[in-house]
Structure formats: C-alpha cells, structure tokens
C-alpha positions as MATLAB code, in Angstrom:
seq = 'MRLRCAVLDDYQGVATEVADWSPVADDVEVVGFGEHLADEDALAAALADFDIVVTLRERVPFPASLLARLPRLKLLIASGMRNTVIDYAAAEARGVTVCGTPSSSTPPVELTWALLLGLARGLVEENGALRAGGSWQSTVGADLHGRRLGLLGLGKIGGRVARVGLAFGMRVGAWSRNLTEERAAEVGVERVDSKEELLASSDFVSVHLALGERTRGLVGAAELALLKPTAYLVNTSRAAIVDQDALLAALREGRIAGAGVDVFDVEPLPADHPMRTAPRLLATPHLGYVSRANYEAYYGGAVEDIRAFLAGRPVRLLG';
ca = [
     -10.104   30.108  -24.113;
      -9.031   27.024  -22.131;
      -9.411   26.851  -18.387;
      -6.242   26.408  -16.342;
      -5.973   23.514  -13.870;
      -3.302   23.353  -11.148;
      -2.325   19.979   -9.671;
      -0.712   20.544   -6.280;
       2.019   18.417   -4.671;
       2.703   16.382   -7.792;
       6.059   15.363   -6.298;
       6.670   12.472   -8.686;
       5.418   14.360  -11.746;
       2.963   11.588  -12.634;
      -0.450   13.264  -12.416;
      -0.817   13.443  -16.205;
       0.728   10.000  -16.755;
      -1.369    7.773  -14.497;
      -4.688    9.042  -15.871;
      -6.042    9.874  -19.308;
      -6.619   13.623  -19.443;
      -7.451   13.645  -23.152;
     -11.232   13.949  -22.560;
     -10.667   17.480  -21.196;
      -7.556   18.427  -23.192;
      -9.429   20.766  -25.527;
     -10.937   22.684  -22.626;
      -8.308   22.524  -19.878;
      -4.581   23.227  -19.574;
      -3.034   21.141  -16.774;
      -0.043   22.427  -14.792;
       1.617   20.292  -12.118;
       3.371   21.745   -9.086;
       6.235   19.504   -7.972;
       7.168   21.610   -4.959;
       4.952   22.038   -1.914;
       3.550   25.544   -1.479;
       3.732   25.956    2.264;
       2.089   29.291    3.039;
      -0.957   31.245    1.986;
       0.961   34.006    0.223;
       2.804   31.474   -1.955;
      -0.436   29.659   -2.748;
      -2.306   32.854   -3.575;
       0.438   34.019   -5.922;
       0.863   30.648   -7.634;
      -2.837   29.880   -8.064;
      -4.187   33.344   -8.916;
      -4.551   32.519  -12.619;
      -6.116   29.076  -12.240;
      -9.764   28.145  -12.660;
      -9.419   24.584  -11.293;
      -7.236   23.233   -8.481;
      -6.614   19.565   -7.681;
      -5.251   19.060   -4.168;
      -3.954   15.857   -2.575;
      -5.677   14.715    0.592;
      -5.505   17.337    3.381;
      -2.023   18.536    2.573;
      -3.048   22.106    1.660;
      -5.680   23.994    3.703;
      -8.180   26.143    1.803;
      -9.528   28.577    4.408;
     -11.801   31.501    3.578;
      -8.824   33.882    3.510;
      -7.104   31.909    0.726;
     -10.284   31.350   -1.288;
     -10.864   35.113   -1.246;
      -7.504   35.569   -2.967;
      -8.306   33.170   -5.814;
     -10.798   35.156   -7.920;
     -10.687   32.795  -10.917;
     -11.213   29.580   -8.958;
     -14.364   27.750  -10.034;
     -13.670   24.100   -9.172;
     -11.672   22.643   -6.275;
     -11.037   18.888   -6.372;
      -9.727   17.042   -3.320;
      -8.560   13.447   -3.600;
     -10.769   11.110   -1.597;
     -14.214   11.875   -0.223;
     -13.268   13.425    3.110;
     -11.411   16.683    3.636;
     -11.372   18.696    6.868;
      -9.146   21.593    5.742;
     -11.468   23.149    3.169;
     -13.837   25.917    4.266;
     -16.919   24.660    2.457;
     -19.112   27.569    3.482;
     -16.601   30.064    2.106;
     -16.276   28.052   -1.097;
     -20.039   28.015   -1.569;
     -20.254   31.742   -0.868;
     -17.698   32.424   -3.582;
     -19.349   30.082   -6.063;
     -16.593   27.466   -5.936;
     -17.699   23.878   -6.522;
     -15.854   21.324   -4.368;
     -15.629   17.691   -5.483;
     -13.927   14.518   -4.280;
     -12.543   11.460   -6.042;
     -12.489    7.704   -5.588;
      -9.782    6.335   -3.268;
      -8.701    3.035   -1.767;
      -7.910    1.995    1.796;
      -5.565   -0.750    0.571;
      -2.330    1.283    0.253;
      -2.241    2.515    3.889;
      -2.970   -1.025    5.109;
      -0.031   -2.351    3.120;
       2.299    0.436    4.261;
       1.326   -0.183    7.885;
       2.572   -3.740    7.552;
       5.694   -2.643    5.667;
       6.613   -0.421    8.619;
       5.676   -2.984   11.247;
       7.640   -5.770    9.574;
      10.578   -3.476    8.883;
      10.734   -2.583   12.564;
      10.272   -6.137   13.810;
      13.066   -7.584   11.698;
      15.470   -4.627   11.682;
      15.385   -4.458    7.893;
      16.832   -0.959    7.544;
      19.741   -1.625    9.897;
      20.517   -5.033    8.396;
      20.266   -3.824    4.800;
      22.482   -0.826    5.578;
      25.100   -3.042    7.212;
      25.032   -5.561    4.364;
      25.462   -2.914    1.668;
      28.211   -1.150    3.602;
      30.160   -4.332    4.290;
      29.346   -4.102    7.971;
      28.534   -6.740   10.537;
      26.658   -9.887    9.539;
      23.450  -10.275   11.595;
      23.603   -7.476   14.122;
      19.971   -7.541   15.284;
      17.619  -10.135   16.745;
      14.178   -9.928   15.189;
      10.939   -9.590   17.132;
       8.405  -12.363   16.483;
       4.873  -11.653   15.334;
       3.307  -15.082   15.835;
       1.775  -15.290   19.286;
       2.430  -11.635   20.063;
      -0.289   -9.080   20.754;
      -1.231   -6.476   18.163;
      -3.181   -3.563   19.625;
      -5.193   -1.380   17.265;
      -6.372    2.110   18.112;
      -9.357    2.153   15.788;
     -11.107   -0.674   13.965;
     -12.658    1.065   10.989;
     -12.126    0.181    7.344;
      -8.321    0.385    7.532;
      -7.967   -0.904   11.086;
     -10.151   -3.896   10.283;
      -7.996   -4.896    7.336;
      -4.818   -4.447    9.378;
      -6.363   -6.704   12.029;
      -7.042   -9.486    9.550;
      -3.415   -9.485    8.406;
      -2.327   -9.701   12.035;
      -4.601  -12.681   12.542;
      -3.089  -14.328    9.456;
       0.336  -13.954   11.093;
      -1.002  -15.768   14.142;
      -1.054  -12.662   16.322;
      -3.473  -12.049   19.168;
      -5.312   -8.912   18.077;
      -7.136   -6.464   20.323;
      -8.718   -3.125   19.474;
     -10.029   -0.051   21.219;
     -11.790    3.148   20.280;
     -14.412    5.166   22.106;
     -17.186    3.917   19.848;
     -16.017    0.360   19.232;
     -18.752   -2.206   19.840;
     -18.519   -5.874   20.703;
     -20.376   -6.584   17.457;
     -17.768   -4.819   15.319;
     -14.899   -6.537   17.130;
     -16.571   -9.926   16.693;
     -17.181   -9.194   13.000;
     -13.436   -8.747   12.464;
     -12.548  -11.567   14.846;
     -10.611   -9.544   17.418;
     -10.927   -8.759   21.119;
     -12.565   -5.497   22.152;
     -10.399   -3.930   24.866;
     -12.091   -1.821   27.528;
      -9.635    1.107   27.583;
      -6.788    2.571   25.579;
      -4.614    2.251   28.684;
      -5.202   -1.496   28.820;
      -4.543   -1.796   25.098;
      -1.257    0.108   25.258;
       0.033   -1.702   28.336;
      -0.754   -5.175   27.025;
       0.376   -4.915   23.388;
       3.667   -5.808   21.751;
       2.802   -3.791   18.645;
       0.413   -0.817   18.574;
      -0.944    0.656   15.343;
      -3.018    3.847   15.039;
      -6.050    3.889   12.714;
      -8.297    6.712   13.904;
      -9.683    9.788   12.196;
      -8.331   13.071   13.534;
     -10.814   15.113   15.562;
     -11.112   16.935   18.830;
     -11.428   13.659   20.732;
      -8.403   12.021   19.095;
      -5.986   14.949   18.880;
      -3.153   14.199   21.324;
      -4.787   10.889   22.250;
      -1.371    9.269   22.710;
       0.845   11.559   24.779;
       3.677   11.127   27.252;
       1.462    9.382   29.834;
       0.157    6.898   27.276;
       3.592    6.194   25.805;
       4.843    5.461   29.313;
       2.387    2.543   29.446;
       4.061    0.746   26.550;
       6.420   -2.115   27.230;
      10.113   -1.318   26.613;
       9.970   -4.046   23.952;
       6.902   -2.600   22.227;
       6.676   -0.899   18.836;
       4.297    1.905   17.806;
       3.160    2.496   14.217;
       1.283    5.589   13.032;
       0.107    5.825    9.422;
      -3.047    7.752   10.343;
      -2.654   11.390   11.411;
       0.373   12.948   13.085;
      -1.578   14.937   15.669;
      -3.037   11.785   17.247;
       0.395   10.970   18.722;
       2.299   13.727   20.537;
       5.396   14.052   18.379;
       7.641   15.538   21.067;
       6.633   12.839   23.537;
       7.343   10.154   20.959;
      10.768   11.629   20.205;
      11.597   11.640   23.925;
      10.520    7.992   24.288;
      12.691    6.982   21.339;
      15.740    8.912   22.487;
      15.497    7.531   25.992;
      14.972    3.960   24.777;
      11.667    3.598   26.601;
      10.148    1.749   23.643;
      11.806   -0.568   21.134;
      10.928    1.580   18.130;
       8.337    3.401   16.078;
       7.207    3.452   12.458;
       5.825    6.811   11.341;
       4.432    7.980    8.000;
       2.781   11.236    9.140;
       4.286   14.366   10.661;
       3.277   17.650   12.264;
       4.991   19.541    9.425;
       5.074   18.171    5.889;
       7.364   18.017    4.026;
       9.760   17.668    6.967;
      12.371   20.448    7.156;
      15.904   19.203    6.511;
      16.910   19.749   10.143;
      13.762   18.271   11.716;
      14.546   15.917   14.646;
      12.301   13.204   13.209;
      14.856   12.757   10.423;
      17.571   11.633   12.843;
      15.666   10.109   15.773;
      16.954    6.731   16.955;
      14.760    3.622   16.760;
      12.557    5.329   14.160;
      11.565    3.926   10.777;
      10.027    6.899    8.955;
       8.564    7.324    5.478;
       7.494   10.582    3.757;
       3.714   10.142    3.974;
       3.528    7.254    1.528;
       0.350    5.765    2.995;
      -1.851    6.630    0.043;
       0.915    6.765   -2.589;
       0.437    3.830   -4.950;
      -0.159    3.624   -8.657;
      -3.698    2.279   -8.302;
      -4.638    5.031   -5.870;
      -3.119    7.737   -8.068;
      -5.051    6.335  -11.010;
      -8.215    6.634   -8.922;
      -7.392   10.161   -7.740;
      -6.461   11.676  -11.066;
      -8.868    9.605  -13.137;
     -11.564   10.800  -10.762;
     -10.354   14.383  -11.155;
     -10.787   14.115  -14.927;
     -14.321   12.776  -14.405;
     -15.047   15.644  -12.013;
     -13.845   18.206  -14.526;
     -15.879   16.687  -17.366;
     -19.008   16.633  -15.224;
     -18.427   20.205  -14.074;
     -17.980   21.436  -17.639;
     -21.216   19.662  -18.580;
     -23.001   21.486  -15.770;
     -23.633   18.283  -13.778;
     -20.920   18.122  -11.090;
     -20.406   14.793   -9.313;
     -19.020   13.659   -5.961;
     -19.830   16.989   -4.331;
     -18.226   17.707   -0.955;
     -19.310   20.092    1.770;
];
C-alpha cells in the first residue's frame, strides 16, 4: 500500500512539475493543496490520512497539539534548512522524522531589488497610467547613485544586497547587534554604530535579519519616525521585525516616501486587509523565495528526502 504525501500551499500547482517524483512514484501518492489551511482544525482534518507532509518555509506551524492529531504522520519535510514553527521535541516523541531541503538566497535578493527599484522609479504608478491612457510622466524618480542604502542585517542575503547597491554607486551602510568591522569590510560597506543612526541617515532601508526575540518589533513607530520623509523602507525578511500598524500609519500620513513589503503578519492577506490598499506601498504576496530554481531545489530535495527515508537512511535532519 502506497504512502500518502501532502504538499501544502502549492498555490501555483507546480510541485509535481518542477521536480521529478518518479523515483518514489511506486511507493508514494502525492496530493497538492492549492489553498492555504489556516487553522489547526482544518489542518488536522485535511492531513489525518497522510504519512508524509511537505510544508513551505514557516508558513504552517506544527505545534505539539497538531502533531498529536496526525497519527499517520511519519515524515515532515520543510523547505530550507531552518524552521522555527515546528515543535521538534514533540515530533521526536511521536516518532516523526523532520527533514529540510536545499534552498537558495538568490531569489529574495533579486526581489528586494525589484521592490526597491519599483519604488524608486514609480513603476507601478507609471505602468498603470500608461495602460489606462492616463497622464504621461506623472512621477519624478528617486536616484540610487550617490544615495545611501542602509541595511539592517549583513548576513548571506544582506551581503548580496549590499554588493548590488555598491554596483549602483550607492553608499552602503549596515547595522546589526552582532555586526563586526571585519564582516563589514569583507563586503565593502560601512559598519554603522546604531540602528538609529542607520535609519536617520539612509535614503533607502532594507531589512535582512532573522526573526527572534531581539528582532521582533525592532522597527516600530519611534524608529520609523527617524526616517527622512524622502526615504523608502523595504522588508523581504519577516513581517514581525517591522511593526505593521506603525508602518501603515507612516504611509497614510506621508511621513516616508514609500515602502516595499513582501511579508505580512497574516498570510495570505484577507481581502479587506489594510495593507492591500495602503498608499505609497508596493506589496507582493510573499514572493521572496518563489522562483523556478528554488522550487526545483525544494521539491527535488523533498523527493531525495523521501527516498532516503524509505531506505531507512534519512538525510538533512532538522531539530
């Protein structure tokens, strides 16, 4: 009897197209879920008859209470090699193996620049006006060359974003609590002494920090008030790092020039969510990791995980 494998949040319906599942086809039936299952009751009901679950990033929490309601679950695969919403102790106690997959930092770097450039040159407004037969040239673009790019975080993604900024001729500074002069020098950027100094001095600010107790709410109303009225903020990292209500207020009141956001407190966004209609906001539906190459890595890795698990030699163990 074949095992059943659920692929969660397969919005585009491509999980079985971007990877070759034939190596496990005789042993595993794959079922994609195109709609997000938002609460524990819905997840428990939908996944009760599955032996394997593949989950995207940290979109779906797997606490002990949910794992207890999935008696058939044997293998849980999370895309990437870091996941903070799985209760690993509970999984181990229930005999559930948890594995990760390969992933790339390239797609979020590229999306960061898509948002930043879209904001700077008013691409959405100008494209909308052109297609609707509206005004010709209604905005004045913000220059990148010679302007200051401030990065909150200079890890793998932040470092690559910095190098693109340097290629544009921007002056790049970075801050995080653990950032060293050596790391800043390695990337070729200035280490800034405080987040306050970084925010107040930058024309563009981009967030590239991991979410944790020290970064949750790191940018709130007081920090947003430090930004220049001509400054832009981009967040492709984690929603909870930037206070969403404070950001909405700053946008509505015109206290900053604009924001580019790819992450939200609630995902998918409800139809009536204020982030859908906020002024000066360029928003995308969490596309940071969504690229063909990354999906090939995620789902190809999931197939490898399943094959290894079936052979009794699981790989890329998490927890």
